[in-house]
Short mmCIF file of C-alpha atoms in Angstrom, two decimals:
data_model
loop_
_atom_site.label_atom_id
_atom_site.label_comp_id
_atom_site.label_asym_id
_atom_site.label_seq_id
_atom_site.Cartn_x
_atom_site.Cartn_y
_atom_site.Cartn_z
CA UNK A 183 14.31 19.58 4.12
CA UNK A 184 15.64 20.70 0.86
CA UNK A 185 16.90 18.65 -2.19
CA UNK A 186 16.60 14.87 -2.75
CA UNK A 187 19.43 12.63 -0.99
CA UNK A 188 20.86 9.99 -2.55
CA UNK A 189 18.79 6.70 -1.23
CA UNK A 190 21.02 4.91 1.23
CA UNK A 191 21.32 1.62 -0.59
CA UNK A 192 22.40 0.45 -3.66
CA UNK A 193 20.87 -2.33 -5.77
CA UNK A 194 21.95 -5.92 -5.59
CA UNK A 195 19.06 -7.67 -6.96
CA UNK A 196 16.48 -6.72 -9.45
CA UNK A 197 13.01 -7.65 -10.51
CA UNK A 198 11.91 -6.52 -13.88
CA UNK A 199 8.67 -4.63 -14.83
CA UNK A 200 6.90 -4.18 -17.69
CA UNK A 201 5.43 -1.16 -19.27
CA UNK A 202 2.31 -1.99 -21.66
CA UNK A 203 0.03 0.08 -24.01
CA UNK A 204 -3.10 2.17 -23.19
CA UNK A 205 -5.24 -0.09 -25.25
CA UNK A 206 -3.91 -3.08 -22.87
CA UNK A 207 -4.15 -1.31 -20.08
CA UNK A 208 -8.00 -0.31 -20.70
CA UNK A 209 -8.57 -4.02 -21.58
CA UNK A 210 -6.80 -5.05 -18.14
CA UNK A 211 -8.93 -2.35 -16.56
CA UNK A 212 -12.09 -3.16 -17.85
CA UNK A 213 -11.44 -7.17 -16.84
CA UNK A 214 -10.88 -6.00 -13.30
CA UNK A 215 -14.05 -4.16 -12.99
CA UNK A 216 -12.64 -0.60 -12.80
CA UNK A 217 -10.99 -1.40 -9.47
CA UNK A 218 -7.07 -1.05 -9.68
CA UNK A 219 -6.95 -3.50 -6.67
CA UNK A 220 -8.03 -6.38 -8.56
CA UNK A 221 -5.48 -6.07 -11.45
CA UNK A 222 -2.67 -8.23 -11.90
CA UNK A 223 0.58 -7.02 -10.53
CA UNK A 224 2.10 -8.08 -13.85
CA UNK A 225 -0.20 -5.53 -15.44
CA UNK A 226 1.16 -2.83 -13.05
CA UNK A 227 4.09 -0.77 -14.11
CA UNK A 228 4.48 1.34 -10.99
CA UNK A 229 2.85 -0.02 -7.84
CA UNK A 230 1.99 2.48 -5.24
CA UNK A 231 -1.27 0.66 -4.28
CA UNK A 232 0.07 0.55 -0.61
CA UNK A 233 3.44 0.49 1.35
CA UNK A 234 2.35 -2.53 3.01
CA UNK A 235 4.17 -5.69 2.88
CA UNK A 236 5.57 -4.26 -0.54
CA UNK A 237 9.09 -3.12 0.97
CA UNK A 238 12.24 -4.26 -0.05
CA UNK A 239 14.27 -6.07 2.54
CA UNK A 240 17.80 -5.86 3.13
CA UNK A 241 20.69 -8.06 2.84
CA UNK A 242 20.78 -8.36 6.86
CA UNK A 243 17.02 -9.22 6.51
CA UNK A 244 17.75 -11.97 4.02
CA UNK A 245 20.32 -13.24 6.15
CA UNK A 246 18.05 -13.36 9.07
CA UNK A 247 15.89 -15.80 7.43
CA UNK A 248 18.16 -18.38 7.25
CA UNK A 249 18.08 -18.00 10.67
CA UNK A 250 14.61 -18.93 11.34
CA UNK A 251 13.91 -21.54 13.98
CA UNK A 252 11.00 -23.09 12.85
CA UNK A 253 9.92 -25.36 16.04
CA UNK A 254 6.09 -25.36 16.43
CA UNK A 255 6.41 -24.36 20.28
CA UNK A 256 9.06 -22.05 21.74
CA UNK A 257 11.12 -21.10 18.93
CA UNK A 258 14.26 -19.22 19.71
CA UNK A 259 13.08 -16.92 16.84
CA UNK A 260 10.24 -15.62 18.85
CA UNK A 261 12.38 -14.51 21.68
CA UNK A 262 14.59 -12.59 19.28
CA UNK A 263 11.65 -10.95 17.91
CA UNK A 264 9.96 -10.41 21.37
CA UNK A 265 13.41 -8.84 22.60
CA UNK A 266 13.38 -6.26 19.52
CA UNK A 267 9.78 -5.23 20.12
CA UNK A 268 10.31 -4.69 23.84
CA UNK A 269 13.69 -2.62 23.07
CA UNK A 270 12.15 -0.45 20.43
CA UNK A 271 8.52 -0.19 21.54
CA UNK A 272 8.60 -0.62 25.23
CA UNK A 273 5.68 -3.35 25.73
CA UNK A 274 6.29 -5.89 27.84
CA UNK A 275 4.03 -8.43 26.74
CA UNK A 276 4.29 -9.11 22.65
CA UNK A 277 2.16 -11.51 21.08
CA UNK A 278 2.70 -12.13 17.27
CA UNK A 279 0.15 -12.30 14.53
CA UNK A 280 -0.14 -12.94 11.02
CA UNK A 281 -0.65 -8.99 10.25
CA UNK A 282 -1.88 -6.09 11.89
CA UNK A 283 -5.60 -6.85 11.22
CA UNK A 284 -5.32 -10.13 12.91
CA UNK A 285 -4.14 -7.76 16.13
CA UNK A 286 -7.14 -5.77 15.31
CA UNK A 287 -9.55 -8.82 15.45
CA UNK A 288 -8.13 -10.06 18.37
CA UNK A 289 -8.24 -6.73 20.51
CA UNK A 290 -11.71 -6.24 19.30
CA UNK A 291 -12.85 -9.55 20.69
CA UNK A 292 -11.17 -8.87 23.98
CA UNK A 293 -12.43 -5.69 24.91
CA UNK A 294 -15.41 -4.67 23.14
CA UNK A 295 -19.00 -5.61 23.62
CA UNK A 296 -22.11 -4.76 21.89
CA UNK A 297 -23.29 -1.11 22.57
CA UNK A 298 -19.97 0.50 23.36
CA UNK A 299 -18.40 3.20 21.81
CA UNK A 300 -14.81 3.90 20.41
CA UNK A 301 -13.27 7.34 20.03
CA UNK A 302 -10.36 7.51 17.91
CA UNK A 303 -8.21 9.96 15.67
CA UNK A 304 -10.03 9.30 12.48
CA UNK A 305 -11.16 5.74 11.30
CA UNK A 306 -9.29 3.28 9.43
CA UNK A 307 -11.37 0.75 7.21
CA UNK A 308 -10.37 -2.11 8.93
CA UNK A 309 -10.08 -0.82 12.30
CA UNK A 310 -13.55 0.29 12.27
CA UNK A 311 -14.60 -2.61 10.79
CA UNK A 312 -13.49 -4.96 13.44
CA UNK A 313 -14.93 -2.49 15.95
CA UNK A 314 -18.28 -2.57 14.34
CA UNK A 315 -18.51 -5.90 13.83
CA UNK A 316 -18.06 -6.68 17.39
CA UNK A 317 -20.66 -4.18 18.09
CA UNK A 318 -18.87 -0.74 19.26
CA UNK A 319 -19.59 2.58 17.18
CA UNK A 320 -16.71 4.64 16.31
CA UNK A 321 -16.60 8.53 17.01
CA UNK A 322 -13.86 10.57 15.17
CA UNK A 323 -12.46 12.85 17.59
CA UNK A 324 -9.56 13.89 15.42
CA UNK A 325 -8.71 18.28 15.34
CA UNK A 326 -11.07 19.83 12.66
CA UNK A 327 -7.96 20.76 10.70
CA UNK A 328 -7.43 16.78 9.99
CA UNK A 329 -10.59 17.43 7.33
CA UNK A 330 -9.15 20.49 5.42
CA UNK A 331 -6.95 19.15 2.44
CA UNK A 332 -4.97 22.66 2.33
CA UNK A 333 -4.77 23.32 5.79
CA UNK A 334 -0.82 22.72 6.95
CA UNK A 335 -1.12 22.10 10.58
CA UNK A 336 1.90 20.28 11.45
CA UNK A 337 -0.20 17.88 13.50
CA UNK A 338 -2.94 17.15 11.81
CA UNK A 339 -3.53 13.55 13.72
CA UNK A 340 -4.00 15.45 17.00
CA UNK A 341 -7.22 14.54 19.02
CA UNK A 342 -9.54 17.37 19.85
CA UNK A 343 -9.63 16.94 23.65
CA UNK A 344 -13.13 18.89 23.68
CA UNK A 345 -14.33 15.98 21.30
CA UNK A 346 -12.99 13.31 23.49
CA UNK A 347 -14.42 14.71 26.68
CA UNK A 348 -17.86 15.30 25.06
CA UNK A 349 -17.78 11.44 23.99
CA UNK A 350 -17.01 10.33 27.38
CA UNK A 351 -19.36 12.54 28.94
CA UNK A 352 -22.29 11.43 26.78
CA UNK A 353 -21.76 7.67 26.86
CA UNK A 354 -19.73 7.55 30.19
CA UNK A 355 -16.56 5.79 30.65
CA UNK A 356 -18.02 2.43 31.48
CA UNK A 357 -19.06 2.16 27.71
CA UNK A 358 -15.97 3.16 26.25
CA UNK A 359 -13.63 -0.01 25.92
CA UNK A 360 -10.47 2.27 24.82
CA UNK A 361 -9.36 5.26 22.74
CA UNK A 362 -8.17 3.92 19.46
CA UNK A 363 -4.98 6.28 18.16
CA UNK A 364 -3.10 5.83 14.90
CA UNK A 365 0.24 7.37 14.40
CA UNK A 366 0.24 8.32 11.48
CA UNK A 367 -3.22 9.02 10.42
CA UNK A 368 -3.68 7.05 7.19
CA UNK A 369 -7.16 8.31 6.19
CA UNK A 370 -5.75 11.98 6.69
CA UNK A 371 -2.95 11.32 4.24
CA UNK A 372 -0.46 10.14 7.02
CA UNK A 373 -0.64 12.97 9.23
CA UNK A 374 1.27 12.80 12.62
CA UNK A 375 0.13 13.09 16.14
CA UNK A 376 2.37 15.21 18.35
CA UNK A 377 4.01 13.48 21.89
CA UNK A 378 2.47 16.66 23.70
CA UNK A 379 -1.19 15.76 22.39
CA UNK A 380 -0.87 11.91 22.99
CA UNK A 381 0.33 12.33 26.33
CA UNK A 382 -2.90 14.72 26.95
CA UNK A 383 -5.04 12.16 25.46
CA UNK A 384 -3.31 9.42 27.99
CA UNK A 385 -3.85 11.73 30.82
CA UNK A 386 -7.53 12.33 30.19
CA UNK A 387 -8.20 8.78 29.24
CA UNK A 388 -6.66 7.23 32.44
CA UNK A 389 -8.26 9.57 34.80
CA UNK A 390 -11.65 8.28 33.50
CA UNK A 391 -10.46 4.85 33.82
CA UNK A 392 -10.16 4.34 30.01
CA UNK A 393 -7.05 2.52 28.26
CA UNK A 394 -5.47 4.15 25.19
CA UNK A 395 -4.07 1.65 22.07
CA UNK A 396 -1.92 2.88 19.59
CA UNK A 397 -1.70 1.87 16.02
CA UNK A 398 2.21 1.73 15.46
CA UNK A 399 2.14 0.68 11.69
CA UNK A 400 3.81 3.72 10.70
CA UNK A 401 4.87 5.44 14.03
CA UNK A 402 8.40 5.57 12.84
CA UNK A 403 7.29 8.39 10.18
CA UNK A 404 5.35 9.98 13.37
CA UNK A 405 8.67 10.26 15.11
CA UNK A 406 10.37 11.77 12.33
CA UNK A 407 7.56 14.56 11.98
CA UNK A 408 7.92 14.78 15.74
CA UNK A 409 11.45 15.47 15.40
CA UNK A 410 11.46 17.81 12.50
CA UNK A 411 8.27 19.58 13.90
CA UNK A 412 7.55 19.76 17.86
CA UNK A 413 9.30 21.81 20.05
CA UNK A 414 11.81 20.33 22.57
CA UNK A 415 12.28 16.94 20.39
CA UNK A 416 14.95 17.99 17.38
CA UNK A 417 17.83 16.66 19.37
CA UNK A 418 16.04 13.32 20.24
CA UNK A 419 16.60 10.38 17.86
CA UNK A 420 14.08 8.62 16.10
CA UNK A 421 14.40 5.33 18.49
CA UNK A 422 13.97 7.71 21.46
CA UNK A 423 10.86 9.58 20.10
CA UNK A 424 9.39 5.92 19.13
CA UNK A 425 9.65 4.81 22.88
CA UNK A 426 7.84 8.45 24.01
CA UNK A 427 5.14 7.74 21.70
CA UNK A 428 4.34 4.59 22.98
CA UNK A 429 5.05 4.98 26.53
CA UNK A 430 1.97 6.77 27.75
CA UNK A 431 -0.19 4.34 25.88
CA UNK A 432 -1.67 0.60 27.30
CA UNK A 433 -0.69 -1.13 24.23
CA UNK A 434 -0.39 -1.26 20.26
CA UNK A 435 -1.26 -3.23 17.29
CA UNK A 436 1.35 -3.35 14.67
CA UNK A 437 1.35 -4.29 11.00
CA UNK A 438 5.30 -4.79 10.53
CA UNK A 439 4.37 -4.74 6.72
CA UNK A 440 4.86 -0.96 6.95
CA UNK A 441 7.87 0.71 9.17
CA UNK A 442 9.47 -3.10 10.05
CA UNK A 443 10.51 -3.50 6.25
CA UNK A 444 8.92 -6.80 6.07
CA UNK A 445 6.27 -8.66 3.65
CA UNK A 446 4.00 -10.35 6.31
CA UNK A 447 3.91 -10.19 10.04
CA UNK A 448 2.85 -8.18 12.93
CA UNK A 449 2.03 -8.00 16.59
CA UNK A 450 -0.21 -7.11 19.60
CA UNK A 451 1.98 -5.15 22.34
CA UNK A 452 0.45 -4.89 26.15
CA UNK A 453 1.25 -3.90 29.50
CA UNK A 454 -1.49 -5.64 31.25
CA UNK A 455 -0.86 -9.38 32.17
CA UNK A 456 -4.54 -10.43 32.27
CA UNK A 457 -5.39 -8.81 28.99
CA UNK A 458 -2.29 -10.25 27.46
CA UNK A 459 -3.16 -13.76 28.77
CA UNK A 460 -6.73 -13.67 27.41
CA UNK A 461 -5.25 -12.28 23.86
CA UNK A 462 -3.01 -15.30 23.82
CA UNK A 463 -6.00 -17.07 24.38
CA UNK A 464 -7.75 -15.84 21.26
CA UNK A 465 -4.45 -15.85 19.09
CA UNK A 466 -4.42 -19.69 19.68
CA UNK A 467 -7.75 -20.19 18.07
CA UNK A 468 -7.53 -17.25 15.18
CA UNK A 469 -3.94 -16.95 14.65
CA UNK A 470 -1.42 -20.05 15.67
CA UNK A 471 0.33 -20.58 18.87
CA UNK A 472 1.25 -17.72 21.13
CA UNK A 473 5.10 -18.24 20.00
CA UNK A 474 4.36 -17.80 16.50
CA UNK A 475 1.08 -16.24 15.97
CA UNK A 476 0.64 -17.20 11.88
CA UNK A 477 4.40 -16.43 11.22
CA UNK A 478 7.36 -18.74 10.16
CA UNK A 479 10.52 -18.20 12.45
CA UNK A 480 12.18 -16.78 9.53
CA UNK A 481 9.43 -14.15 9.55
CA UNK A 482 10.06 -12.93 13.00
CA UNK A 483 13.59 -12.97 12.30
CA UNK A 484 13.15 -10.82 9.39
CA UNK A 485 11.30 -8.36 11.53
CA UNK A 486 13.79 -7.96 14.83
CA UNK A 487 16.29 -6.91 11.74
CA UNK A 488 13.83 -4.76 10.21
CA UNK A 489 12.77 -2.93 13.46
CA UNK A 490 16.70 -2.26 14.01
CA UNK A 491 16.93 -0.95 10.55
CA UNK A 492 13.72 1.29 10.67
CA UNK A 493 14.70 3.54 13.32
CA UNK A 494 18.26 4.41 11.40
CA UNK A 495 18.05 8.12 10.64
CA UNK A 496 19.20 7.90 6.88
CA UNK A 497 16.59 5.46 6.26
CA UNK A 498 13.89 7.48 7.39
CA UNK A 499 15.37 10.54 5.86
CA UNK A 500 15.48 8.98 2.52
CA UNK A 501 12.11 7.38 2.95
CA UNK A 502 10.48 10.94 4.02
CA UNK A 503 12.29 12.79 0.99
CA UNK A 504 10.96 10.26 -1.89
CA UNK A 505 7.40 11.61 -0.55
CA UNK A 506 8.48 14.89 -0.61
CA UNK A 507 9.77 14.71 -3.94
CA UNK A 508 6.72 13.42 -5.27
CA UNK A 509 4.57 15.60 -3.47
CA UNK A 510 6.30 18.78 -4.24
CA UNK A 511 6.46 18.06 -8.06
CA UNK A 512 2.76 17.64 -7.79
CA UNK A 513 1.92 20.82 -5.65
CA UNK A 514 4.17 22.85 -8.13
CA UNK A 515 2.37 21.95 -11.21
CA UNK A 516 -0.94 22.83 -9.67
CA UNK A 517 -2.10 19.44 -8.61
CA UNK A 518 -4.17 19.71 -5.81
CA UNK A 519 -2.57 17.40 -2.88
CA UNK A 520 -3.25 16.86 0.99
CA UNK A 521 -0.85 19.43 3.07
CA UNK A 522 0.78 19.06 4.80
CA UNK A 523 2.87 15.98 2.88
CA UNK A 524 2.35 12.72 4.88
CA UNK A 525 5.29 10.30 5.75
CA UNK A 526 4.03 7.21 3.57
CA UNK A 527 2.38 8.83 0.86
CA UNK A 528 0.94 11.42 -1.39
CA UNK A 529 -2.58 11.98 -1.74
CA UNK A 530 -4.39 13.90 -4.60
CA UNK A 531 -7.43 15.34 -3.80
CA UNK A 532 -10.12 13.78 -6.15
CA UNK A 533 -13.00 16.46 -5.12
CA UNK A 534 -10.97 19.13 -5.99
CA UNK A 535 -9.47 17.56 -9.21
CA UNK A 536 -12.69 16.00 -10.65
CA UNK A 537 -15.10 19.23 -9.37
CA UNK A 538 -17.24 18.64 -12.10
CA UNK A 539 -18.40 15.41 -11.03
CA UNK A 540 -20.46 14.29 -8.20
CA UNK A 541 -19.15 12.44 -5.47
CA UNK A 542 -21.75 9.85 -6.15
CA UNK A 543 -19.84 8.71 -8.94
CA UNK A 544 -16.88 7.98 -6.79
CA UNK A 545 -14.30 10.65 -7.72
CA UNK A 546 -11.42 9.24 -6.20
CA UNK A 547 -12.01 5.48 -7.63
CA UNK A 548 -12.50 7.31 -10.84
CA UNK A 549 -9.06 9.29 -10.74
CA UNK A 550 -7.39 6.04 -9.95
CA UNK A 551 -8.75 4.37 -13.09
CA UNK A 552 -7.35 7.41 -14.80
CA UNK A 553 -3.92 7.48 -13.55
CA UNK A 554 -3.84 3.51 -14.16
CA UNK A 555 -4.94 4.20 -17.62
CA UNK A 556 -2.60 6.98 -18.43
CA UNK A 557 0.59 5.28 -17.40
CA UNK A 558 0.23 2.04 -15.56
CA UNK A 559 0.50 3.67 -12.04
CA UNK A 560 -1.72 2.05 -9.63
CA UNK A 561 -2.92 3.94 -6.51
CA UNK A 562 -5.77 3.49 -4.17
CA UNK A 563 -9.04 5.01 -3.52
CA UNK A 564 -9.73 6.89 -0.23
CA UNK A 565 -12.87 8.14 0.20
CA UNK A 566 -16.63 7.10 0.09
CA UNK A 567 -15.70 3.62 -1.55
CA UNK A 568 -13.34 3.00 1.43
CA UNK A 569 -15.43 4.45 4.00
CA UNK A 570 -18.46 2.06 3.39
CA UNK A 571 -22.06 2.32 4.46
CA UNK A 572 -23.63 3.28 7.53
CA UNK A 573 -24.24 0.11 9.58
CA UNK A 574 -27.53 2.02 10.79
CA UNK A 575 -29.01 3.61 7.66
CA UNK A 576 -27.37 1.81 5.10
CA UNK A 577 -26.53 4.75 3.01
CA UNK A 578 -23.20 5.57 1.69
CA UNK A 579 -20.62 7.43 3.82
CA UNK A 580 -19.23 10.44 2.04
CA UNK A 581 -16.25 11.62 4.61
CA UNK A 582 -14.62 15.24 4.30
CA UNK A 583 -11.66 13.88 2.34
CA UNK A 584 -11.86 12.03 -0.88
CA UNK A 585 -8.36 11.12 -2.41
CA UNK A 586 -6.34 9.17 -4.61
CA UNK A 587 -3.47 7.59 -2.40
CA UNK A 588 -0.22 7.04 -4.23
CA UNK A 589 1.67 5.05 -1.50
CA UNK A 590 5.47 4.51 -1.85
CA UNK A 591 6.77 1.29 -0.60
CA UNK A 592 10.31 1.60 1.29
CA UNK A 593 13.62 1.04 -0.61
CA UNK A 594 11.99 -0.06 -3.88
CA UNK A 595 11.73 2.74 -6.49
CA UNK A 596 14.20 5.03 -7.41
CA UNK A 597 13.89 8.84 -8.39
CA UNK A 598 13.18 8.20 -12.10
CA UNK A 599 10.44 5.95 -11.18
CA UNK A 600 9.09 8.74 -8.81
CA UNK A 601 9.63 11.63 -11.43
CA UNK A 602 7.36 9.24 -14.16
CA UNK A 603 4.94 9.09 -11.83
CA UNK A 604 4.79 12.60 -11.05
CA UNK A 605 4.93 13.36 -14.75
CA UNK A 606 1.59 11.16 -15.78
CA UNK A 607 -0.38 12.48 -12.70
CA UNK A 608 0.46 16.06 -13.79
CA UNK A 609 -0.68 15.39 -17.15
CA UNK A 610 -3.90 13.57 -16.21
CA UNK A 611 -4.61 16.62 -13.86
CA UNK A 612 -4.02 18.58 -16.95
CA UNK A 613 -6.55 16.79 -18.96
CA UNK A 614 -9.19 16.21 -16.06
CA UNK A 615 -12.05 17.85 -18.06
CA UNK A 616 -11.84 14.70 -20.31
CA UNK A 617 -13.25 12.85 -17.71
CA UNK A 618 -16.63 13.09 -17.91
CA UNK A 619 -18.35 10.59 -16.08
CA UNK A 620 -18.02 8.57 -12.64
CA UNK A 621 -18.17 4.93 -11.58
CA UNK A 622 -21.01 3.08 -10.16
CA UNK A 623 -21.15 -0.14 -8.38
CA UNK A 624 -21.41 -3.65 -10.21
CA UNK A 625 -20.68 -5.65 -7.31
CA UNK A 626 -20.39 -4.45 -3.81
CA UNK A 627 -19.23 -6.52 -1.06
CA UNK A 628 -20.59 -5.78 2.45
CA UNK A 629 -17.16 -5.19 4.31
CA UNK A 630 -13.98 -3.31 3.24
CA UNK A 631 -15.26 -3.12 -0.67
CA UNK A 632 -12.60 -1.14 -1.82
CA UNK A 633 -10.67 -4.31 -2.05
CA UNK A 634 -13.27 -6.61 -3.95
CA UNK A 635 -15.79 -4.17 -5.43
CA UNK A 636 -16.37 -3.70 -9.30
CA UNK A 637 -17.32 -0.78 -11.16
CA UNK A 638 -18.52 0.24 -14.56
CA UNK A 639 -18.70 3.74 -16.21
CA UNK A 640 -22.08 5.75 -14.82
CA UNK A 641 -23.62 6.01 -18.19
CA UNK A 642 -21.15 5.06 -20.78
CA UNK A 643 -18.64 2.68 -21.93
CA UNK A 644 -15.28 4.86 -20.31
CA UNK A 645 -15.06 7.42 -17.86
CA UNK A 646 -13.28 9.48 -20.66
CA UNK A 647 -15.10 11.57 -23.49
CA UNK A 648 -14.67 9.87 -26.79
#
């Protein structure tokens, strides 16, 4: 893709954002324990912490809210929502949940027992947390190229079939409840899996009696990369490719807060009726009735409208273009970024940027703090803090990739905002030697610690040389 196409929308309503001073931001970050996640949103100028639930809804989605049927049981809005999921993702049984994490909890409780093993194409923090809390061990079977930030393999989300066979051989099919596949792979920088590879994974797993479950939160972006990169798919629509990705799987968990352009909501999609009944029973306990699952009727109406909008070619093209523009500017200025650029984010390689600091100082968390202090731009650490501790040894995990993720919400920021981010990240990179120390925990939660952990500069009052 060349150039930066005009956004395929125009502004109808605005929300003010406030620029702050460096002194103000330093006070705010100290109060937040040097964790941008704990900042108040009013103290953030451009918020790239996540693209989850931060999207701008369309006029069609806002009008759909008014059609919400808020009946407790059997609301009409559920059936509108159900039909949209069936039509675009292809799963017969559609079970609503309040967001993707709720679906991960239900699926894990349905299928996992202590001592089992889950292979997958790289971990995601909340997914692995649910798997481990229910007694499973996660095994990364992604291709080696996914761990190399400079490698430009077009499908770094692909599974290494040899690694998957080895896990099956070592532990036996009876010890593997399912294969966990993400489309795209968040912790690799938003990297896609090819349709061909996913089909091979399904063939191998099913031959051993093992189901395959898909994280479809950003499968639309995965479909775009298939269309652009995978032989044989150039003339297929995004909607057709999305169905093809889902067709070889046994079910899916969806956080509608991503691709479906809403602020809350999700679902579990299944093909097996017996498993679906079991899941509905647990939804009743943990989420709500099986026809609302923690959502209001208006939320389900907005999701149904958002699903239809999400597969529009102009929308996906513009969404990817924003990511490419930011990533291209950083790359051209010499900032080390994860390549190829992903679908929802640009990831700055913190290990390369702050190579003079030890990883025990949590370099990605340190870089996130530096970028916020520079410009009021909030990103999120993806590295040792997110990886957590090994449940057996208690030691910090240090994954091969350690990066600052800048996730771009859909239909929220303009090119001028993206350029502002690029200008300031480039400046931080150019002055990276001024960052002389990393961060250390002052409070460490047990699970998903990147959300609520607190830090302090390790051996000084600030991460910068004074």
